[in-house]
Short mmCIF file of C-alpha atoms in Angstrom, two decimals:
data_model
loop_
_atom_site.label_atom_id
_atom_site.label_comp_id
_atom_site.label_asym_id
_atom_site.label_seq_id
_atom_site.Cartn_x
_atom_site.Cartn_y
_atom_site.Cartn_z
CA UNK A 1 -47.43 7.41 75.29
CA UNK A 2 -46.77 9.53 78.49
CA UNK A 3 -43.19 9.12 77.81
CA UNK A 4 -43.55 10.58 74.25
CA UNK A 5 -45.96 13.36 75.34
CA UNK A 6 -44.19 13.84 78.50
CA UNK A 7 -43.03 17.64 77.18
CA UNK A 8 -46.07 18.61 75.48
CA UNK A 9 -48.06 20.55 77.86
CA UNK A 10 -52.11 20.61 76.85
CA UNK A 11 -51.77 17.13 74.98
CA UNK A 12 -54.17 14.77 75.34
CA UNK A 13 -53.83 11.18 75.04
CA UNK A 14 -57.14 8.76 74.94
CA UNK A 15 -56.59 5.06 74.93
CA UNK A 16 -60.22 3.02 73.72
CA UNK A 17 -61.43 0.49 71.46
CA UNK A 18 -60.93 2.05 68.39
CA UNK A 19 -63.76 0.19 66.62
CA UNK A 20 -65.96 1.69 69.31
CA UNK A 21 -64.91 4.55 71.52
CA UNK A 22 -67.29 4.24 74.45
CA UNK A 23 -65.69 4.54 77.78
CA UNK A 24 -61.90 5.88 77.23
CA UNK A 25 -58.85 6.42 79.52
CA UNK A 26 -57.55 9.58 79.12
CA UNK A 27 -54.42 11.45 80.59
CA UNK A 28 -53.43 15.01 79.70
CA UNK A 29 -49.93 16.68 80.18
CA UNK A 30 -50.87 20.06 82.10
CA UNK A 31 -48.55 23.02 82.77
CA UNK A 32 -45.24 22.27 84.44
CA UNK A 33 -45.72 18.36 82.78
CA UNK A 34 -47.94 16.85 85.56
CA UNK A 35 -50.25 14.33 84.30
CA UNK A 36 -54.06 13.98 85.28
CA UNK A 37 -55.33 10.24 84.49
CA UNK A 38 -58.61 9.66 84.56
CA UNK A 39 -61.49 7.55 83.06
CA UNK A 40 -64.39 8.98 80.75
CA UNK A 41 -67.93 7.53 80.27
CA UNK A 42 -69.43 7.74 76.80
CA UNK A 43 -68.38 8.37 72.95
CA UNK A 44 -66.31 11.22 72.83
CA UNK A 45 -67.68 14.49 70.92
CA UNK A 46 -67.67 14.44 67.25
CA UNK A 47 -64.76 16.58 65.64
CA UNK A 48 -62.98 16.79 68.62
CA UNK A 49 -59.48 15.80 68.24
CA UNK A 50 -56.55 17.36 65.95
CA UNK A 51 -55.01 13.95 65.06
CA UNK A 52 -55.25 10.22 65.74
CA UNK A 53 -52.19 8.30 65.91
CA UNK A 54 -52.04 4.29 65.53
CA UNK A 55 -49.34 2.17 65.91
CA UNK A 56 -50.32 -1.60 64.39
CA UNK A 57 -53.94 -1.33 65.66
CA UNK A 58 -55.21 -1.42 62.00
CA UNK A 59 -52.98 -4.23 61.26
CA UNK A 60 -53.91 -6.34 64.46
CA UNK A 61 -57.76 -6.12 62.96
CA UNK A 62 -56.72 -7.30 59.65
CA UNK A 63 -55.63 -10.44 61.15
CA UNK A 64 -59.05 -11.24 62.72
CA UNK A 65 -61.84 -13.27 60.90
CA UNK A 66 -63.94 -9.96 61.23
CA UNK A 67 -61.43 -7.78 59.78
CA UNK A 68 -63.42 -6.05 57.12
CA UNK A 69 -66.14 -4.83 59.58
CA UNK A 70 -63.53 -4.17 62.24
CA UNK A 71 -61.48 -2.00 59.95
CA UNK A 72 -64.57 0.03 58.68
CA UNK A 73 -65.67 0.57 62.22
CA UNK A 74 -62.36 2.02 63.32
CA UNK A 75 -62.06 4.18 59.95
CA UNK A 76 -65.65 5.16 60.84
CA UNK A 77 -64.84 6.08 64.46
CA UNK A 78 -61.64 8.14 63.39
CA UNK A 79 -63.52 10.01 60.61
CA UNK A 80 -66.24 10.71 63.13
CA UNK A 81 -63.84 12.15 65.85
CA UNK A 82 -60.90 13.93 63.95
CA UNK A 83 -61.72 17.87 63.00
CA UNK A 84 -61.83 18.85 59.34
CA UNK A 85 -57.95 18.88 58.53
CA UNK A 86 -56.95 16.56 60.88
CA UNK A 87 -54.89 13.66 60.09
CA UNK A 88 -55.05 9.69 61.05
CA UNK A 89 -51.55 8.81 61.23
CA UNK A 90 -50.55 4.84 60.95
CA UNK A 91 -47.44 3.29 61.69
CA UNK A 92 -47.42 -0.22 60.09
CA UNK A 93 -45.08 -2.83 58.88
CA UNK A 94 -47.39 -3.68 55.70
CA UNK A 95 -46.26 -2.66 52.68
CA UNK A 96 -48.00 -0.01 50.50
CA UNK A 97 -48.63 -2.71 47.88
CA UNK A 98 -51.21 -3.90 50.20
CA UNK A 99 -52.26 -0.96 52.67
CA UNK A 100 -52.61 1.75 50.09
CA UNK A 101 -55.78 -0.03 48.25
CA UNK A 102 -57.39 -0.66 51.44
CA UNK A 103 -56.97 2.71 52.77
CA UNK A 104 -58.50 4.08 48.99
CA UNK A 105 -61.37 1.57 50.21
CA UNK A 106 -61.64 2.68 53.56
CA UNK A 107 -61.91 6.25 52.25
CA UNK A 108 -64.33 5.58 49.53
CA UNK A 109 -67.74 7.66 50.49
CA UNK A 110 -66.04 9.40 53.43
CA UNK A 111 -64.39 12.54 54.35
CA UNK A 112 -61.05 10.90 54.55
CA UNK A 113 -58.59 11.29 51.94
CA UNK A 114 -55.31 9.32 51.55
CA UNK A 115 -52.42 11.90 52.05
CA UNK A 116 -49.37 9.41 51.27
CA UNK A 117 -46.67 7.47 52.98
CA UNK A 118 -43.04 7.09 53.63
CA UNK A 119 -40.98 4.20 54.68
CA UNK A 120 -39.01 4.38 57.53
CA UNK A 121 -35.91 2.69 59.42
CA UNK A 122 -35.84 1.25 62.40
CA UNK A 123 -33.92 4.20 63.74
CA UNK A 124 -36.59 6.38 62.77
CA UNK A 125 -35.11 7.67 60.06
CA UNK A 126 -36.87 8.11 56.28
CA UNK A 127 -33.65 7.38 54.38
CA UNK A 128 -33.19 4.18 52.62
CA UNK A 129 -33.57 0.96 54.38
CA UNK A 130 -31.04 -1.87 54.44
CA UNK A 131 -31.88 -4.80 52.98
CA UNK A 132 -31.69 -7.25 56.27
CA UNK A 133 -33.61 -4.57 58.10
CA UNK A 134 -37.20 -4.59 58.85
CA UNK A 135 -39.21 -1.76 56.99
CA UNK A 136 -42.18 0.31 58.90
CA UNK A 137 -44.40 2.77 57.03
CA UNK A 138 -46.26 5.58 58.35
CA UNK A 139 -49.53 6.19 56.36
CA UNK A 140 -51.33 9.59 56.69
CA UNK A 141 -54.81 10.49 55.81
CA UNK A 142 -56.60 13.59 56.06
CA UNK A 143 -60.36 14.43 57.09
CA UNK A 144 -61.68 17.05 54.37
CA UNK A 145 -64.14 19.90 55.83
CA UNK A 146 -67.77 18.44 55.90
#
């Protein structure tokens, strides 16, 4: 996370339990690329973030016995902290045939709407993936106006 955001002054990265955003660890890239670390207690305010990027978190939750509860809890927290118009971007190895129906279910009755997906090769390109390469998918959901 730090390496990816190192050249983006003003970017704030939050690390927390996606199902229950309580105490969370942050680091912020300031002017000149200096980082500021800290731990904040309490829940982040509603509609505070311009985006949420998650790599494999929902995939891991889906492997648990409590997957349904955990997936809906995560979706509710993401919806709560996103500003209207902001996106939840998921990086996953789960195929669209499985993931899209789950996302539709998670979005039902919420302000989240599926914005589509792309197939990505291991080198990060969206070009065709060779049969022997593992496929990755990028899913996007957008929070609509309240």
